[in-house]
PDB file of C-alpha atoms in Angstrom:
ATOM      1  CA  SER A   1     -11.974  -5.488  27.422  1.00  0.00           C
ATOM      2  CA  LYS A   2     -13.517  -7.060  24.281  1.00  0.00           C
ATOM      3  CA  ASN A   3     -13.047  -3.991  22.297  1.00  0.00           C
ATOM      4  CA  ILE A   4      -9.129  -4.145  22.106  1.00  0.00           C
ATOM      5  CA  ASN A   5      -7.598  -4.526  18.866  1.00  0.00           C
ATOM      6  CA  ILE A   6      -3.985  -4.926  19.144  1.00  0.00           C
ATOM      7  CA  ARG A   7      -1.574  -3.504  16.204  1.00  0.00           C
ATOM      8  CA  TYR A   8       2.292  -4.455  16.065  1.00  0.00           C
ATOM      9  CA  ILE A   9       5.259  -3.973  13.968  1.00  0.00           C
ATOM     10  CA  VAL A  10       8.241  -5.865  14.420  1.00  0.00           C
ATOM     11  CA  ALA A  11      11.394  -5.047  12.431  1.00  0.00           C
ATOM     12  CA  ASP A  12      14.187  -7.367  11.629  1.00  0.00           C
ATOM     13  CA  LEU A  13      17.336  -5.056  12.336  1.00  0.00           C
ATOM     14  CA  TRP A  14      19.400  -7.515  10.285  1.00  0.00           C
ATOM     15  CA  HIS A  15      17.677  -6.177   7.141  1.00  0.00           C
ATOM     16  CA  THR A  16      16.828  -2.839   8.269  1.00  0.00           C
ATOM     17  CA  ASP A  17      18.703   0.409   6.287  1.00  0.00           C
ATOM     18  CA  LYS A  18      21.427   1.039   8.683  1.00  0.00           C
ATOM     19  CA  ALA A  19      20.560   4.741   8.711  1.00  0.00           C
ATOM     20  CA  LEU A  20      17.011   3.777  10.305  1.00  0.00           C
ATOM     21  CA  ILE A  21      18.867   1.988  12.868  1.00  0.00           C
ATOM     22  CA  ASP A  22      21.730   4.615  13.731  1.00  0.00           C
ATOM     23  CA  ASP A  23      18.791   7.105  15.210  1.00  0.00           C
ATOM     24  CA  GLU A  24      16.290   5.501  16.758  1.00  0.00           C
ATOM     25  CA  ASN A  25      13.774   8.282  16.315  1.00  0.00           C
ATOM     26  CA  VAL A  26      13.833   7.944  12.973  1.00  0.00           C
ATOM     27  CA  LEU A  27      13.149   4.226  12.753  1.00  0.00           C
ATOM     28  CA  TYR A  28      10.352   4.657  15.578  1.00  0.00           C
ATOM     29  CA  ASN A  29       8.761   7.429  12.960  1.00  0.00           C
ATOM     30  CA  PHE A  30       8.878   5.408  10.046  1.00  0.00           C
ATOM     31  CA  LEU A  31       8.026   2.329  11.755  1.00  0.00           C
ATOM     32  CA  LEU A  32       4.931   3.598  13.253  1.00  0.00           C
ATOM     33  CA  GLN A  33       3.317   4.870   9.645  1.00  0.00           C
ATOM     34  CA  PHE A  34       2.897   1.105   8.919  1.00  0.00           C
ATOM     35  CA  LEU A  35       0.365   0.550  11.712  1.00  0.00           C
ATOM     36  CA  ILE A  36      -1.129   4.298  11.353  1.00  0.00           C
ATOM     37  CA  VAL A  37      -1.673   4.826   7.737  1.00  0.00           C
ATOM     38  CA  PRO A  38      -4.086   2.193   7.400  1.00  0.00           C
ATOM     39  CA  VAL A  39      -6.459   3.114  10.371  1.00  0.00           C
ATOM     40  CA  ALA A  40      -6.107   7.060   8.642  1.00  0.00           C
ATOM     41  CA  LYS A  41      -7.193   5.664   5.347  1.00  0.00           C
ATOM     42  CA  ARG A  42     -10.272   3.597   6.696  1.00  0.00           C
ATOM     43  CA  GLU A  43     -13.778   5.063   5.372  1.00  0.00           C
ATOM     44  CA  GLY A  44     -15.207   7.696   8.025  1.00  0.00           C
ATOM     45  CA  VAL A  45     -12.234   8.503   9.935  1.00  0.00           C
ATOM     46  CA  ASP A  46     -11.620  11.944  10.070  1.00  0.00           C
ATOM     47  CA  GLN A  47      -9.587  12.008  13.336  1.00  0.00           C
ATOM     48  CA  LEU A  48      -6.988  10.556  14.922  1.00  0.00           C
ATOM     49  CA  GLU A  49      -5.928  10.440  18.776  1.00  0.00           C
ATOM     50  CA  ILE A  50      -2.343   8.993  19.186  1.00  0.00           C
ATOM     51  CA  ASN A  51      -1.014   8.228  22.724  1.00  0.00           C
ATOM     52  CA  ILE A  52       2.823   7.768  22.882  1.00  0.00           C
ATOM     53  CA  ASP A  53       4.810   6.911  25.769  1.00  0.00           C
ATOM     54  CA  LYS A  54       7.209   9.730  26.297  1.00  0.00           C
ATOM     55  CA  ARG A  55      10.187   7.075  27.290  1.00  0.00           C
ATOM     56  CA  THR A  56      10.103   6.215  23.464  1.00  0.00           C
ATOM     57  CA  ILE A  57      10.963   9.833  22.099  1.00  0.00           C
ATOM     58  CA  LYS A  58      13.856  11.809  22.826  1.00  0.00           C
ATOM     59  CA  LEU A  59      13.446  15.314  24.721  1.00  0.00           C
ATOM     60  CA  GLU A  60      14.291  17.325  21.415  1.00  0.00           C
ATOM     61  CA  SER A  61      12.441  14.985  19.059  1.00  0.00           C
ATOM     62  CA  VAL A  62       9.080  15.103  21.050  1.00  0.00           C
ATOM     63  CA  ASN A  63       7.152  17.197  18.193  1.00  0.00           C
ATOM     64  CA  SER A  64       9.420  14.879  15.299  1.00  0.00           C
ATOM     65  CA  PHE A  65       6.700  12.354  15.043  1.00  0.00           C
ATOM     66  CA  ARG A  66       3.569  14.734  15.113  1.00  0.00           C
ATOM     67  CA  ASP A  67       4.997  16.506  12.459  1.00  0.00           C
ATOM     68  CA  TYR A  68       6.261  13.333  10.478  1.00  0.00           C
ATOM     69  CA  ILE A  69       3.047  11.644  10.765  1.00  0.00           C
ATOM     70  CA  LYS A  70       0.824  14.826   9.781  1.00  0.00           C
ATOM     71  CA  ILE A  71       3.088  15.489   7.004  1.00  0.00           C
ATOM     72  CA  LYS A  72       2.676  11.742   5.525  1.00  0.00           C
ATOM     73  CA  LEU A  73      -1.228  11.752   6.177  1.00  0.00           C
ATOM     74  CA  LYS A  74      -2.083  14.843   4.908  1.00  0.00           C
ATOM     75  CA  GLY A  75       0.864  15.820   2.726  1.00  0.00           C
ATOM     76  CA  GLU A  76       1.682  12.919   0.974  1.00  0.00           C
ATOM     77  CA  LEU A  77      -1.363  10.998   1.209  1.00  0.00           C
ATOM     78  CA  GLY A  78      -3.921  14.020   1.106  1.00  0.00           C
ATOM     79  CA  LEU A  79      -6.097  12.550   3.908  1.00  0.00           C
ATOM     80  CA  LYS A  80      -8.651  14.991   5.704  1.00  0.00           C
ATOM     81  CA  VAL A  81      -7.782  13.545   8.981  1.00  0.00           C
ATOM     82  CA  ASP A  82      -7.132  15.857  12.167  1.00  0.00           C
ATOM     83  CA  ILE A  83      -4.603  14.247  14.026  1.00  0.00           C
ATOM     84  CA  LYS A  84      -3.716  14.597  18.098  1.00  0.00           C
ATOM     85  CA  VAL A  85      -0.549  13.091  19.340  1.00  0.00           C
ATOM     86  CA  ASN A  86      -0.137  12.640  22.951  1.00  0.00           C
ATOM     87  CA  TYR A  87       2.650  11.836  25.182  1.00  0.00           C
ATOM     88  CA  TYR A  88       2.232  10.272  28.662  1.00  0.00           C
ATOM     89  CA  GLU A  89       4.829   8.888  31.339  1.00  0.00           C
ATOM     90  CA  SER A  90       3.631   5.490  31.458  1.00  0.00           C
ATOM     91  CA  HIS A  91       3.582   5.196  35.317  1.00  0.00           C
ATOM     92  CA  ASN A  92       0.941   8.035  34.764  1.00  0.00           C
ATOM     93  CA  SER A  93      -1.261   5.962  31.863  1.00  0.00           C
ATOM     94  CA  TYR A  94      -2.649   2.306  32.468  1.00  0.00           C
ATOM     95  CA  LEU A  95      -3.004   2.578  28.554  1.00  0.00           C
ATOM     96  CA  ILE A  96       0.512   3.147  28.036  1.00  0.00           C
ATOM     97  CA  GLN A  97       1.529   0.340  30.735  1.00  0.00           C
ATOM     98  CA  ALA A  98      -0.522  -2.110  29.039  1.00  0.00           C
ATOM     99  CA  ALA A  99       1.086  -1.299  25.307  1.00  0.00           C
ATOM    100  CA  ASP A 100       4.279  -1.927  27.436  1.00  0.00           C
ATOM    101  CA  PHE A 101       3.277  -5.242  28.435  1.00  0.00           C
ATOM    102  CA  VAL A 102       1.779  -6.143  24.779  1.00  0.00           C
ATOM    103  CA  ALA A 103       5.310  -4.639  23.273  1.00  0.00           C
ATOM    104  CA  ASN A 104       7.245  -7.025  25.737  1.00  0.00           C
ATOM    105  CA  THR A 105       5.599  -9.992  24.831  1.00  0.00           C
ATOM    106  CA  VAL A 106       5.727  -9.430  21.245  1.00  0.00           C
ATOM    107  CA  ASN A 107       9.510  -9.221  21.450  1.00  0.00           C
ATOM    108  CA  SER A 108      10.108 -12.126  23.745  1.00  0.00           C
ATOM    109  CA  TYR A 109       8.177 -13.854  21.135  1.00  0.00           C
ATOM    110  CA  TYR A 110      10.044 -12.685  18.279  1.00  0.00           C
ATOM    111  CA  GLU A 111      13.833 -12.059  19.413  1.00  0.00           C
ATOM    112  CA  TYR A 112      14.124 -15.225  22.317  1.00  0.00           C
ATOM    113  CA  HIS A 113      11.474 -17.599  20.575  1.00  0.00           C
ATOM    114  CA  ASN A 114       9.872 -17.884  23.992  1.00  0.00           C
ATOM    115  CA  ASN A 115       7.114 -16.338  26.280  1.00  0.00           C
ATOM    116  CA  GLN A 116       4.608 -18.284  23.886  1.00  0.00           C
ATOM    117  CA  TYR A 117       2.239 -18.711  26.606  1.00  0.00           C
ATOM    118  CA  CYS A 118       1.850 -14.642  26.961  1.00  0.00           C
ATOM    119  CA  TYR A 119       1.715 -14.480  23.315  1.00  0.00           C
ATOM    120  CA  GLN A 120      -0.813 -16.836  22.987  1.00  0.00           C
ATOM    121  CA  LEU A 121      -2.954 -14.742  25.483  1.00  0.00           C
ATOM    122  CA  ILE A 122      -3.298 -11.732  23.541  1.00  0.00           C
ATOM    123  CA  GLU A 123      -2.839 -13.669  20.124  1.00  0.00           C
ATOM    124  CA  HIS A 124      -6.592 -13.290  19.553  1.00  0.00           C
ATOM    125  CA  LYS A 125      -6.577  -9.714  19.955  1.00  0.00           C
ATOM    126  CA  VAL A 126      -4.177  -8.947  17.572  1.00  0.00           C
ATOM    127  CA  HIS A 127      -5.851  -6.922  14.800  1.00  0.00           C
ATOM    128  CA  HIS A 128      -2.593  -6.218  12.678  1.00  0.00           C
ATOM    129  CA  ARG A 129       0.774  -7.577  12.784  1.00  0.00           C
ATOM    130  CA  GLU A 130       3.516  -5.874  10.549  1.00  0.00           C
ATOM    131  CA  LEU A 131       7.067  -7.677   9.872  1.00  0.00           C
ATOM    132  CA  PHE A 132       9.473  -5.316   8.332  1.00  0.00           C
ATOM    133  CA  PRO A 133      10.954  -5.445   6.071  1.00  0.00           C
ATOM    134  CA  LYS A 134       8.174  -8.142   4.638  1.00  0.00           C
ATOM    135  CA  SER A 135      10.268  -9.589   2.112  1.00  0.00           C
ATOM    136  CA  LYS A 136      13.462 -10.449   4.160  1.00  0.00           C
ATOM    137  CA  PHE A 137      11.895 -10.767   7.559  1.00  0.00           C
ATOM    138  CA  GLY A 138      13.439 -13.500   9.602  1.00  0.00           C
ATOM    139  CA  SER A 139      15.639 -14.814   6.698  1.00  0.00           C
ATOM    140  CA  ILE A 140      19.022 -15.703   7.481  1.00  0.00           C
ATOM    141  CA  THR A 141      22.002 -14.364   5.183  1.00  0.00           C
ATOM    142  CA  GLN A 142      25.727 -15.451   5.028  1.00  0.00           C
ATOM    143  CA  GLU A 143      26.261 -11.499   6.353  1.00  0.00           C
ATOM    144  CA  ILE A 144      24.602 -12.579   9.744  1.00  0.00           C
ATOM    145  CA  LEU A 145      27.072 -13.259  12.584  1.00  0.00           C
ATOM    146  CA  THR A 146      25.885 -14.262  15.929  1.00  0.00           C
ATOM    147  CA  ILE A 147      25.195 -11.348  17.487  1.00  0.00           C
ATOM    148  CA  PRO A 148      22.251  -8.727  15.941  1.00  0.00           C
ATOM    149  CA  PRO A 149      22.399  -5.218  15.008  1.00  0.00           C
ATOM    150  CA  THR A 150      21.036  -2.946  18.044  1.00  0.00           C
ATOM    151  CA  VAL A 151      19.314   0.429  17.847  1.00  0.00           C
ATOM    152  CA  SER A 152      21.807   3.107  19.084  1.00  0.00           C
ATOM    153  CA  LYS A 153      20.445   4.554  22.641  1.00  0.00           C
ATOM    154  CA  LYS A 154      22.006   8.152  22.064  1.00  0.00           C
TER     155      LYS A 154
END
């Protein structure tokens, strides 16, 4: 569709706080704010509907993202926005499947520096790209060995 805008965030795990890396859900919630807050702050935005792949959230943490984003937007930022968070199984949602394609394309582009053809297919639709942390993303330090840190799968 012509009205598709892609927003994504990429985290450089070498330069991400270990406390965030140790809990995948905490990291996921924290990073999503960088994409959601700018949209919620836009003039005239009074409702926000967020659709999330159920696989990205641990069963016992299903409400934690909903609670986290409501506290962030309404409590910390004082925004008057109604928030609805939906959780979908990817096999039941073409939109979640499309988001998975974009996520895999972006991951391949940054992690392996390949699949540039696929990235070029979506690049003109990228409306917001966030590289985290901004000041250190992609920089090499002496502490870096040959294998990057990974997010734990608990």
